[in-house]
Coordinates of C-alpha atoms in Angstrom, one line a residue:
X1 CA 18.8 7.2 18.7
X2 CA 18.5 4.6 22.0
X3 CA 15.1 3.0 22.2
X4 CA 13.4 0.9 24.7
X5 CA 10.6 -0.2 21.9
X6 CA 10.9 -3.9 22.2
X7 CA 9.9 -5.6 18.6
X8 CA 9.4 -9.2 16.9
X9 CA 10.7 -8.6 13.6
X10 CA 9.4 -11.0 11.2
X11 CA 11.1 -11.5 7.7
X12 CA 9.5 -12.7 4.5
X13 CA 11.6 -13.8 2.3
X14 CA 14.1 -14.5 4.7
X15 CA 16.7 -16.2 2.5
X16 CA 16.3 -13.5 -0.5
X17 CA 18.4 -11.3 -1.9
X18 CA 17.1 -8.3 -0.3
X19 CA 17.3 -9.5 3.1
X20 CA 20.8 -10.6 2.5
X21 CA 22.4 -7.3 1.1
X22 CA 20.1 -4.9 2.6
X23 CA 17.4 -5.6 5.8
X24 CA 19.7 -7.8 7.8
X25 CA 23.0 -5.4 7.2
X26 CA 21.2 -2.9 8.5
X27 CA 19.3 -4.6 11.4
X28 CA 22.9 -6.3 12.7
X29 CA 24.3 -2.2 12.4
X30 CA 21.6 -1.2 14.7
X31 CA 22.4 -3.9 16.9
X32 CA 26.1 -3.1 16.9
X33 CA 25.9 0.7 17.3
X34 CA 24.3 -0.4 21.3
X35 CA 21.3 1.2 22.3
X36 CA 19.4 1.3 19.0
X37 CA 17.7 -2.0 19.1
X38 CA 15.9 -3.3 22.6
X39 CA 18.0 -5.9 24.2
X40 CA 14.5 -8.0 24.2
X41 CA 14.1 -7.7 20.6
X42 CA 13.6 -10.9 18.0
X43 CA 14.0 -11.4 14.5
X44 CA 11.8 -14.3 12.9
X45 CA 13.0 -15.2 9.1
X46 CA 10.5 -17.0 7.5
X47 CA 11.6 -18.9 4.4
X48 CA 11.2 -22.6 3.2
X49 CA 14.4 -23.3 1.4
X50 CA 16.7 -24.4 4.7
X51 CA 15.3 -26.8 7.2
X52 CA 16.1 -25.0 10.5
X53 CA 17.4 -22.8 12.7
X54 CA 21.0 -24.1 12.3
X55 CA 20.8 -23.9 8.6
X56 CA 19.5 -20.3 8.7
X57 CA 22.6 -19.1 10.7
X58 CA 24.7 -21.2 8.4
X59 CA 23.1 -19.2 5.5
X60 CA 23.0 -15.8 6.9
X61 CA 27.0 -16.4 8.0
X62 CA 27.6 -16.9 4.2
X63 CA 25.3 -14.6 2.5
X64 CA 25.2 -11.3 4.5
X65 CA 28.3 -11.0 6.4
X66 CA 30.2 -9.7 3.1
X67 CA 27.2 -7.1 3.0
X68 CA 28.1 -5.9 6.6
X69 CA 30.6 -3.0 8.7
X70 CA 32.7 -1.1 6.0
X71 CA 34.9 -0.9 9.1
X72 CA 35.3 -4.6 9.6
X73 CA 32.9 -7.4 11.6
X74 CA 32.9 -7.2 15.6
X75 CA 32.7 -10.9 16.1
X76 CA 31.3 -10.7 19.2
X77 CA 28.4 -8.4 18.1
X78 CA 27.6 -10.8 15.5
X79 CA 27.4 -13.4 17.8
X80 CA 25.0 -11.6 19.8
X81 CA 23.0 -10.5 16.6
X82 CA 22.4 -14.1 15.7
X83 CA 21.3 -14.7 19.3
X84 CA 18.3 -12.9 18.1
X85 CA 17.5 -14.6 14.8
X86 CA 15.0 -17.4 15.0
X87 CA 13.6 -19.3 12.1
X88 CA 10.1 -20.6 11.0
X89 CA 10.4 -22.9 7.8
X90 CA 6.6 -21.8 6.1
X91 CA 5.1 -22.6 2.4
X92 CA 4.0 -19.1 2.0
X93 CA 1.4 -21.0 -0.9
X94 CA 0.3 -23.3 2.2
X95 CA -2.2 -20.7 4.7
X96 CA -2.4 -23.3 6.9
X97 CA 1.4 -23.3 8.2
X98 CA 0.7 -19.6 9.2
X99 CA 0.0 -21.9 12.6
X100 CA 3.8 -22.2 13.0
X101 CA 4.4 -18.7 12.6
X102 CA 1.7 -17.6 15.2
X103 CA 2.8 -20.4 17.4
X104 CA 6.5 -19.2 16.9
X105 CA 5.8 -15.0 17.6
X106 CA 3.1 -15.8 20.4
X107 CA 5.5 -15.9 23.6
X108 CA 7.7 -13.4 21.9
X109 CA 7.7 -9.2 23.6
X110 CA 6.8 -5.9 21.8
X111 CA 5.3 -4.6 18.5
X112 CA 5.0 -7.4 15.2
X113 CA 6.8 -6.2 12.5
X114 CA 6.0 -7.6 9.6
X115 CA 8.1 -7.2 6.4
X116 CA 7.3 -8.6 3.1
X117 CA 11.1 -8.8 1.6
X118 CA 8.7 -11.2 -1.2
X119 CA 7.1 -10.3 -5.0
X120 CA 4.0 -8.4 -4.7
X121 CA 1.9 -11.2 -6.1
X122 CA 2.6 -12.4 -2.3
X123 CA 1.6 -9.9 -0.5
X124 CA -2.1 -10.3 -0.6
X125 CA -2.1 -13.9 0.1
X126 CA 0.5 -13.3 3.2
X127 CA -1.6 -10.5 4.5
X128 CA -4.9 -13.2 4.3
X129 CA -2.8 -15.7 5.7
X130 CA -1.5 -13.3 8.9
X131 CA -4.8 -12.5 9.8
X132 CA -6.6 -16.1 9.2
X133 CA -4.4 -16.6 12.4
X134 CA -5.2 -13.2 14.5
X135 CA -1.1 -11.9 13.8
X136 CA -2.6 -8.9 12.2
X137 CA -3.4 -7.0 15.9
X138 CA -0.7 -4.9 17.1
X139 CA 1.3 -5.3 14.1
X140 CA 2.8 -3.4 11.2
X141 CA 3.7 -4.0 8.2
X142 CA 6.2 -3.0 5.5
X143 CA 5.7 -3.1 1.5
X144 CA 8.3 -3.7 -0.6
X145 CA 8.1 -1.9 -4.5
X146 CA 6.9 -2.5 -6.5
X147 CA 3.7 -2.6 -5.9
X148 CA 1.4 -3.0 -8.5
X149 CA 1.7 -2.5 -12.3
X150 CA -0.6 0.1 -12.8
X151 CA -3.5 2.1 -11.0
X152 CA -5.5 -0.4 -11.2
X153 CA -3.7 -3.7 -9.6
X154 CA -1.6 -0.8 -7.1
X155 CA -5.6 0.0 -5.7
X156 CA -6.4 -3.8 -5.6
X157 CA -3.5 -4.6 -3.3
X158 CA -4.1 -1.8 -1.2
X159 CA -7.3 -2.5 -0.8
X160 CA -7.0 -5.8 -0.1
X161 CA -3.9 -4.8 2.2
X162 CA -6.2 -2.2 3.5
X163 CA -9.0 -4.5 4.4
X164 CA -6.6 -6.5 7.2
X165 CA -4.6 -3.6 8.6
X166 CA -5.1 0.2 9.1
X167 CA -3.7 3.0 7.1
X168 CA -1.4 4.0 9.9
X169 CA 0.0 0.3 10.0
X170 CA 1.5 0.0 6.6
X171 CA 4.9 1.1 6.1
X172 CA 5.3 1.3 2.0
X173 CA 9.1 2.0 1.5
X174 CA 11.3 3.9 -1.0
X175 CA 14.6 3.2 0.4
X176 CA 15.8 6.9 -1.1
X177 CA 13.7 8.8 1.7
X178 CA 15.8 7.4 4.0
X179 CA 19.2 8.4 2.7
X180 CA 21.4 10.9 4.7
X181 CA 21.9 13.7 2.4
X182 CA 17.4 13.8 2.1
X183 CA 17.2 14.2 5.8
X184 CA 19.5 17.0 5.2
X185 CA 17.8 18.4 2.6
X186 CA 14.7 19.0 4.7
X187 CA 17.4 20.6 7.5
X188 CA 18.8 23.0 5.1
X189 CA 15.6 23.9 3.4
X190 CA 13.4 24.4 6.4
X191 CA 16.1 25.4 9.7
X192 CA 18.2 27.9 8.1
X193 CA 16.8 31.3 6.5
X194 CA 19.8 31.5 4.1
X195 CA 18.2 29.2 1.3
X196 CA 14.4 29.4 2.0
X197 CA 14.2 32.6 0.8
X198 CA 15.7 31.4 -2.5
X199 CA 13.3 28.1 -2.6
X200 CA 11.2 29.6 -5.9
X201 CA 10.8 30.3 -9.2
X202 CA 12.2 33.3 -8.9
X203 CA 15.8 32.2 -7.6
X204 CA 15.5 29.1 -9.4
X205 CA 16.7 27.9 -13.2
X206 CA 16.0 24.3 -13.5
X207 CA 16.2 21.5 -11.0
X208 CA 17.8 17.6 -12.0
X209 CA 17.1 14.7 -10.3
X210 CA 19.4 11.9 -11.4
X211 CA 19.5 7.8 -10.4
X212 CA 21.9 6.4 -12.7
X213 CA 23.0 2.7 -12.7
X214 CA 26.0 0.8 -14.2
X215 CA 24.4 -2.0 -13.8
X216 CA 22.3 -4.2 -15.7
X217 CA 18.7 -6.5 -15.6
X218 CA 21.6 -9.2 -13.8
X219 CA 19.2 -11.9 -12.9
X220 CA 16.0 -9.8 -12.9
X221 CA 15.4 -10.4 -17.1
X222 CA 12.1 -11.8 -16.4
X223 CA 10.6 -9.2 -14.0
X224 CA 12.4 -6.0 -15.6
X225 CA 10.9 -7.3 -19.0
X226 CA 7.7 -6.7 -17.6
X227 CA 8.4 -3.6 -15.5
X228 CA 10.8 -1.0 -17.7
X229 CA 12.2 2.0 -15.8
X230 CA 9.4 4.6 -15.6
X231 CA 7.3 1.4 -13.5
X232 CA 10.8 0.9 -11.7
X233 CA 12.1 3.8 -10.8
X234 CA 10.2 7.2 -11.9
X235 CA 6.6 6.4 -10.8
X236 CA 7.9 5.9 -6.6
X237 CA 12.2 6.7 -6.3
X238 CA 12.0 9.9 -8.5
X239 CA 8.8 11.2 -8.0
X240 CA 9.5 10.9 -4.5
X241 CA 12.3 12.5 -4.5
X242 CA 11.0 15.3 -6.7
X243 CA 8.4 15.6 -3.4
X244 CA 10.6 16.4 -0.6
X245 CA 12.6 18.7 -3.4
X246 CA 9.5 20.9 -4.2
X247 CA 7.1 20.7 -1.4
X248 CA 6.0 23.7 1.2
X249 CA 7.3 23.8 4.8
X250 CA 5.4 21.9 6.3
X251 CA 3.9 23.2 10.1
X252 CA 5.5 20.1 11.8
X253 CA 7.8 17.1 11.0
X254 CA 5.2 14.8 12.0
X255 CA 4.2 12.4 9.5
X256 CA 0.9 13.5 8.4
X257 CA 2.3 16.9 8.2
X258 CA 5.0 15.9 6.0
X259 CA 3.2 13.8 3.1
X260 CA 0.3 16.1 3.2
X261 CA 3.0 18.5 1.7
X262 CA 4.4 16.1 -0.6
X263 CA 0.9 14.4 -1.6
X264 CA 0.5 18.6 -2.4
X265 CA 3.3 18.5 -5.1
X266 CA 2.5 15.3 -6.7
X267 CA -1.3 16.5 -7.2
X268 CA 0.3 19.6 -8.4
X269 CA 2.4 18.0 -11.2
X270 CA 1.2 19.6 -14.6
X271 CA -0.5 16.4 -16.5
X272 CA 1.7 15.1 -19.7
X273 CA -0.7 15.7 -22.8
X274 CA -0.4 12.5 -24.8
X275 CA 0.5 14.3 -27.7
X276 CA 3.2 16.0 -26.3
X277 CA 5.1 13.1 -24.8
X278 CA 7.7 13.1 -27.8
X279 CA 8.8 16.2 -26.3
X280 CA 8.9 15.8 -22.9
X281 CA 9.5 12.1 -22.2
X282 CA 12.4 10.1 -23.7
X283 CA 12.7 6.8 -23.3
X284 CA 15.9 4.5 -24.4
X285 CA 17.2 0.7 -24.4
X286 CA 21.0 -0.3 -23.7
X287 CA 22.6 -2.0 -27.0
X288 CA 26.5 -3.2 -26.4
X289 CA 29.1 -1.6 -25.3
X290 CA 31.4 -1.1 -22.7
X291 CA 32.1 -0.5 -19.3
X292 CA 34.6 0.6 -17.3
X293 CA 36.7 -1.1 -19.4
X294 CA 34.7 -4.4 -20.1
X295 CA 31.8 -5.3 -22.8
X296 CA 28.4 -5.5 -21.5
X297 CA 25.8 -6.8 -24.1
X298 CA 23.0 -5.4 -25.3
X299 CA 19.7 -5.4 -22.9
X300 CA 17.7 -7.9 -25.6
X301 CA 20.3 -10.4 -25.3
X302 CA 20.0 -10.5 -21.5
X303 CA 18.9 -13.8 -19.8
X304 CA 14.7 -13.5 -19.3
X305 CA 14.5 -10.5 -22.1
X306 CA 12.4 -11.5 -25.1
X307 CA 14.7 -10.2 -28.1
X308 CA 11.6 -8.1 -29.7
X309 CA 11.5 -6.3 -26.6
X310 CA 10.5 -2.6 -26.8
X311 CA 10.8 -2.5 -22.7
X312 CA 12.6 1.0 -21.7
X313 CA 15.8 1.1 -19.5
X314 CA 16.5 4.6 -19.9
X315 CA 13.7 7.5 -19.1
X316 CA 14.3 11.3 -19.3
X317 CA 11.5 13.5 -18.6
X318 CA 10.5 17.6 -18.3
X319 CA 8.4 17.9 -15.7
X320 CA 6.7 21.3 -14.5
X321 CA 4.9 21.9 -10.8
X322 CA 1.8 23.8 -11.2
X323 CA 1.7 26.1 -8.0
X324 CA 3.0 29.6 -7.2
X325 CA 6.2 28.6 -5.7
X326 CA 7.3 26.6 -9.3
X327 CA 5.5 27.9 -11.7
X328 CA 7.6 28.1 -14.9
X329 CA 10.6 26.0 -13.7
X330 CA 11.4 22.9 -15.7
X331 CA 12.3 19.8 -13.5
X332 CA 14.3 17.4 -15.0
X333 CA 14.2 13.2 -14.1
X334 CA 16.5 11.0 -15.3
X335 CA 17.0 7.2 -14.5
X336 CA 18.7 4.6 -16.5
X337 CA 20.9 1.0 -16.6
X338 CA 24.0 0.6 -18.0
X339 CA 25.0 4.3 -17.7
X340 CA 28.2 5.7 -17.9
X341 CA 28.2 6.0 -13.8
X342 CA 26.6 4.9 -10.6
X343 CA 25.2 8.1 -9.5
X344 CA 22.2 9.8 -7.8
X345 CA 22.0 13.0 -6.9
X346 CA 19.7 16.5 -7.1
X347 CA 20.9 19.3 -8.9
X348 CA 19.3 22.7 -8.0
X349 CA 20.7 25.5 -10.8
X350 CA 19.6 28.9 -9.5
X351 CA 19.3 31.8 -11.7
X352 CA 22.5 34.0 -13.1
X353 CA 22.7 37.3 -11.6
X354 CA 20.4 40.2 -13.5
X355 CA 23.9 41.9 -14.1
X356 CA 27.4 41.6 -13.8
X357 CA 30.2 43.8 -14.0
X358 CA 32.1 41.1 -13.5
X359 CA 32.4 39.5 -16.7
X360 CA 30.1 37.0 -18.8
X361 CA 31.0 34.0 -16.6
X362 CA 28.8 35.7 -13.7
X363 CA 26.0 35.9 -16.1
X364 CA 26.0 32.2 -16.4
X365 CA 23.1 30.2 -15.1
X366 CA 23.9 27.4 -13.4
X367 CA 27.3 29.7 -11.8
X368 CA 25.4 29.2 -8.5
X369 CA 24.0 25.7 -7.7
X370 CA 23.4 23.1 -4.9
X371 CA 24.2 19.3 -5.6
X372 CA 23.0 16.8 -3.2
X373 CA 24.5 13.8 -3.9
X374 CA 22.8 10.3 -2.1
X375 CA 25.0 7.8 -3.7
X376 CA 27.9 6.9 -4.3
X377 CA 28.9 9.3 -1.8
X378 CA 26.6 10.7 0.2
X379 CA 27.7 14.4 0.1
X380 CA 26.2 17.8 -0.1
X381 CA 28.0 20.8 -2.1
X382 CA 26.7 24.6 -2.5
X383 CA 28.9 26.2 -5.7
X384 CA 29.6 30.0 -6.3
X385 CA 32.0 32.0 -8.1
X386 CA 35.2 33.5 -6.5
X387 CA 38.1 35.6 -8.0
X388 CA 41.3 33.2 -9.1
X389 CA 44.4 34.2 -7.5
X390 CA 46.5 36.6 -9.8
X391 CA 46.1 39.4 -11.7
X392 CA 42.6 40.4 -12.7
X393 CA 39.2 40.0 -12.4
X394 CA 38.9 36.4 -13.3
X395 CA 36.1 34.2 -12.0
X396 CA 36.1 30.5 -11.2
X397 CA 33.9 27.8 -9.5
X398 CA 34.7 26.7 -6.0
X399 CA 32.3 25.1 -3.9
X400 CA 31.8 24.8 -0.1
X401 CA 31.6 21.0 1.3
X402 CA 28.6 20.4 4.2
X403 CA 30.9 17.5 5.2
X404 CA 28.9 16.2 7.9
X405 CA 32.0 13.7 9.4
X406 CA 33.6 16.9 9.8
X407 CA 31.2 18.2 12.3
X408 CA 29.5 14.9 13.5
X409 CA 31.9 12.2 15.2
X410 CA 29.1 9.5 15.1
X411 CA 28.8 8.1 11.4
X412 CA 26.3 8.5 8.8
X413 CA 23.4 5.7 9.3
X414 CA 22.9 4.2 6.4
X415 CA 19.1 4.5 4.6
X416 CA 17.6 0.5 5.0
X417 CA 19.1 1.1 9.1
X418 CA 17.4 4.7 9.5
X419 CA 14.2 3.5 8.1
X420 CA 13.6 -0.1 9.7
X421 CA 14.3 2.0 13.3
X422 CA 11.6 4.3 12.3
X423 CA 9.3 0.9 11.4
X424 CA 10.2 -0.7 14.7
X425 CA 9.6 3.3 16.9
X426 CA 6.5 3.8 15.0
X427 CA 7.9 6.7 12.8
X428 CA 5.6 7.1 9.3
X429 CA 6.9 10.7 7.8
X430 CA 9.4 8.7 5.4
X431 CA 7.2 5.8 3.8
X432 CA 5.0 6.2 1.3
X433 CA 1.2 7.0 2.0
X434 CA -1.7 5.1 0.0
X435 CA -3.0 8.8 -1.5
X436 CA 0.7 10.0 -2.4
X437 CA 0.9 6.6 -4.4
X438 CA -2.2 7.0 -6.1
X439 CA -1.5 10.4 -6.8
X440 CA 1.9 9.5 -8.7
X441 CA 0.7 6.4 -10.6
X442 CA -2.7 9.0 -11.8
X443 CA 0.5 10.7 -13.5
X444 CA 2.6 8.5 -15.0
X445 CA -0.1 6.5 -16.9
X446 CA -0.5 8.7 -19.7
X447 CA 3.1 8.2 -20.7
X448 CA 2.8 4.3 -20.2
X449 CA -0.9 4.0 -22.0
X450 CA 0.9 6.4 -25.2
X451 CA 3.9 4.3 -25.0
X452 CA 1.7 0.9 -25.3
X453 CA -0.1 2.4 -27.7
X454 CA 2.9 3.6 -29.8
X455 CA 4.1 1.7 -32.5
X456 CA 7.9 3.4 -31.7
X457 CA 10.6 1.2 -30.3
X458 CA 12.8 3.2 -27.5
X459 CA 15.7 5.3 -28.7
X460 CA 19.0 3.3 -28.5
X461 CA 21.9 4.0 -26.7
X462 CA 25.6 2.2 -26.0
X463 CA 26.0 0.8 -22.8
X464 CA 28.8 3.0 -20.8
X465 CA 27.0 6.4 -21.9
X466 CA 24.5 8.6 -20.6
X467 CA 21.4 8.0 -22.9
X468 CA 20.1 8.6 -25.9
X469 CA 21.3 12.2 -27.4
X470 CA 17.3 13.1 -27.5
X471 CA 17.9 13.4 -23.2
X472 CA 20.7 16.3 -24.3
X473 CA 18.8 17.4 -26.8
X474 CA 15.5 18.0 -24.6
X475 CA 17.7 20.2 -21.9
X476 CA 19.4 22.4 -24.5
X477 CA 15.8 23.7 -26.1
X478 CA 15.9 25.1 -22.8
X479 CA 18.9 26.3 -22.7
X480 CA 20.6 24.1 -20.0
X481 CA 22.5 20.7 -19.9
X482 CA 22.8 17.8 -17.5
X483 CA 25.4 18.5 -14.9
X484 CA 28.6 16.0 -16.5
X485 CA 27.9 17.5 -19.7
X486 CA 29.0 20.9 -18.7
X487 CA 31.8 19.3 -16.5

């Protein structure tokens, strides 16, 4: 991917811990790979917690080198990265120091990125604050999740957002479209004729999508407290992902062309009647247990979590499509903390054959299925039924790797990389449009207005397992399971 698009790159939040782990990894393997990033290019952090340049380098040389190259640091490509980096020491509360930041960016080449690596209570008053100065011309920006609690206060940051920059300047990112195995979803689905054809109801059993974490709140008590995993994760990461899973071919890859198909799915998605939630929706909270070997507490007891709490950490849902391609096919969500495994994937289960004279195992649903795994391991795997070796007709599963290191000698770019590229070229198909997030925040408040109005505290679960039993129990009224169940 070489570029000649020369950029300013301006980073909000510039000492956080987003920008350590993630933004400036994956801006410094741009710059390493050659060719990526425009020799003219600049990055601007913007933070008010170190005094000056100096100290920013000194940070950045402590807090995001161990976040860099699996393969080891080149030193001198980090010592040309830093070349790049300047630094602007601004109150973000104070709209008058927005002067040093124009003053700083105004003899600087190319495109303004903007990226707000901040809370979303910031991003109003920054977006005021850029344009109080005239930095919101030629200019895009990028939105961090989450954004907004609700409908409601999503729509009044958009609008205010919308008010200082166009539609097709904002860049709202889910850091899952991004992901190699995604992009390769798309490829499979819409370049080869071989699966297609079997992209329906009638081919398909059930579908799982799966983000599972081992981790806990960590540091984020206060903000999780107030969030719960259905704000987190299911209303943009799964939903999202359920998007580029279900939608139509779209008649280009342009970007408009793209999220009109997925803003198609998402209006689509059969609305959750109220009084069937206890049926379709599960929702949990992690109590003790342990991990890997060592004890985790219980998610009341973590730092920031009031010890009444009745926030959810754990959400499994049935959700149905209501078009002619899906009609009829449940898809299952799951997302959770403190799970048994750090795991994300897509599980596509297509029907058993009508009839076998093979032997039961044939008849199986579930024998043939696609799993698309984005994390930890970023791997794609189609599995079928083949005769064992021996006497007899004896079936077993095997399944065929699309190992892409195999086949590609360049490596796999990594999702924060592929997606600020796409920021600084101008590339919208894999952020978020204002309609698609309305569209998914219409659904999901049903289930967080019965939940509020519930009197019902989240199903428990041990820390180092996958859920509540209710999740297991909601798959096998239909006659399935979650894919490590059956394994």
């Amino acid at each position: 991917m070489q570029t000649d698009s020369s950029f300013t790159f301006v980073l909000f939040g510039g000492t956080g811990d987003l920008s350590m782990r993630k933004i400036l990894p994956a801006l410094y393997e741009a710059h390493r790979a050659g060719g990526m990033l425009a020799d003219s290019g600049k990055i601007v952090a913007v933070a008010r917690h170190v005094a000056g340049r100096a100290d920013y380098l000194e940070w950045v040389n402590e807090h995001v080198k161990p976040h860099v190259s699996k393969n080891g640091l080149d030193e001198t490509a980090w010592a040309s990265f830093l070349d790049r980096i300047e630094f602007v020491k601004i109150d973000l509360g104070n709209p008058e120091d927005f002067t040093l930041l124009r003053d700083a960016v105004s003899g600087l080449p190319g495109i303004r990125v903007f990226y707000l690596a901040t809370g979303p209570s910031l991003f109003v008053p920054i977006c005021h604050a850029l344009a109080s100065v005239g930095l919101n011309e030629n200019s895009r920006i990028v939105l961090e999740k989450p954004l907004g609690y609700d409908l409601k206060s999503s729509n009044a940051i958009n609008d205010a957002v919308g008010e200082i920059f166009a539609e097709e300047q904002i860049y709202r990112i889910d850091h899952y479209l991004g992901k190699e195995p995604v992009q390769n979803l798309l490829a499979l689905r819409f370049g080869n004729v071989l699966f297609e054809p079997l992209w329906r109801r009638e081919w398909v059993e059930s579908i799982q999508i799966t983000i599972a974490e081992e981790l806990g709140v960590e540091a984020r008590g206060d903000f999780y407290d107030n969030t719960g995993a259905l704000r987190d994760m299911v209303q943009n990461h799964l939903l999202q992902l359920l998007s580029i899973v279900a939608m139509e071919p779209p008649h280009s890859m342009d970007s408009d062309s793209v999220r009109d198909e997925k803003l198609r799915v998402l209006r689509a998605l059969k609305p959750i009647d109220p009084r069937d939630i206890g049926k379709v929706a599960v929702r949990g909270q992690y109590h003790a247990g342990v991990i890997r070997g060592t004890a985790v507490p219980a998610y009341a007891t973590e730092p920031g979590v009031k010890q009444d709490s009745t926030t959810e950490t754990f959400v499994a849902l049935k959700v149905e499509i209501e078009n002619w391609r899906w009609a009829g096919v449940p898809f299952f969500l799951r997302t959770g903390k403190r799970l048994a495994d750090r795991v994300a994937e897509i599980v596509v289960n297509f029907r058993a054959v009508p009839h076998s004279a093979l032997g039961a195992s044939a008849l199986r649903g579930g024998a043939n299925r696609l799993v698309i795994r984005l994390q930890p391991n970023e791997t794609i795997r189609l599995y079928c039924l083949a005769k064992q070796p021996g006497e007899g007709m004896n079936l077993a599963s095997v399944h065929l790797d699309l190992a892409f290191d195999r086949f590609f000698r360049e490596g796999q770019m990594e999702a924060y990389q592929r997606l600020l590229l796409d920021v600084i070229n101008g590339r919208l198909a894999l952020f978020v449009r204002r309609d698609e997030q309305e569209a998914a925040w219409r659904w999901v408040e049903p289930i967080l207005n019965e939940w509020a109005a519930s009197n019902k505290p989240p199903k428990p679960y041990a820390a180092g397992t996958w859920g509540p039993a209710a999740a297991s129990a909601m798959l096998a009224q239909h006659g399935t399971c979650w894919l490590e169940e059956e394994n």
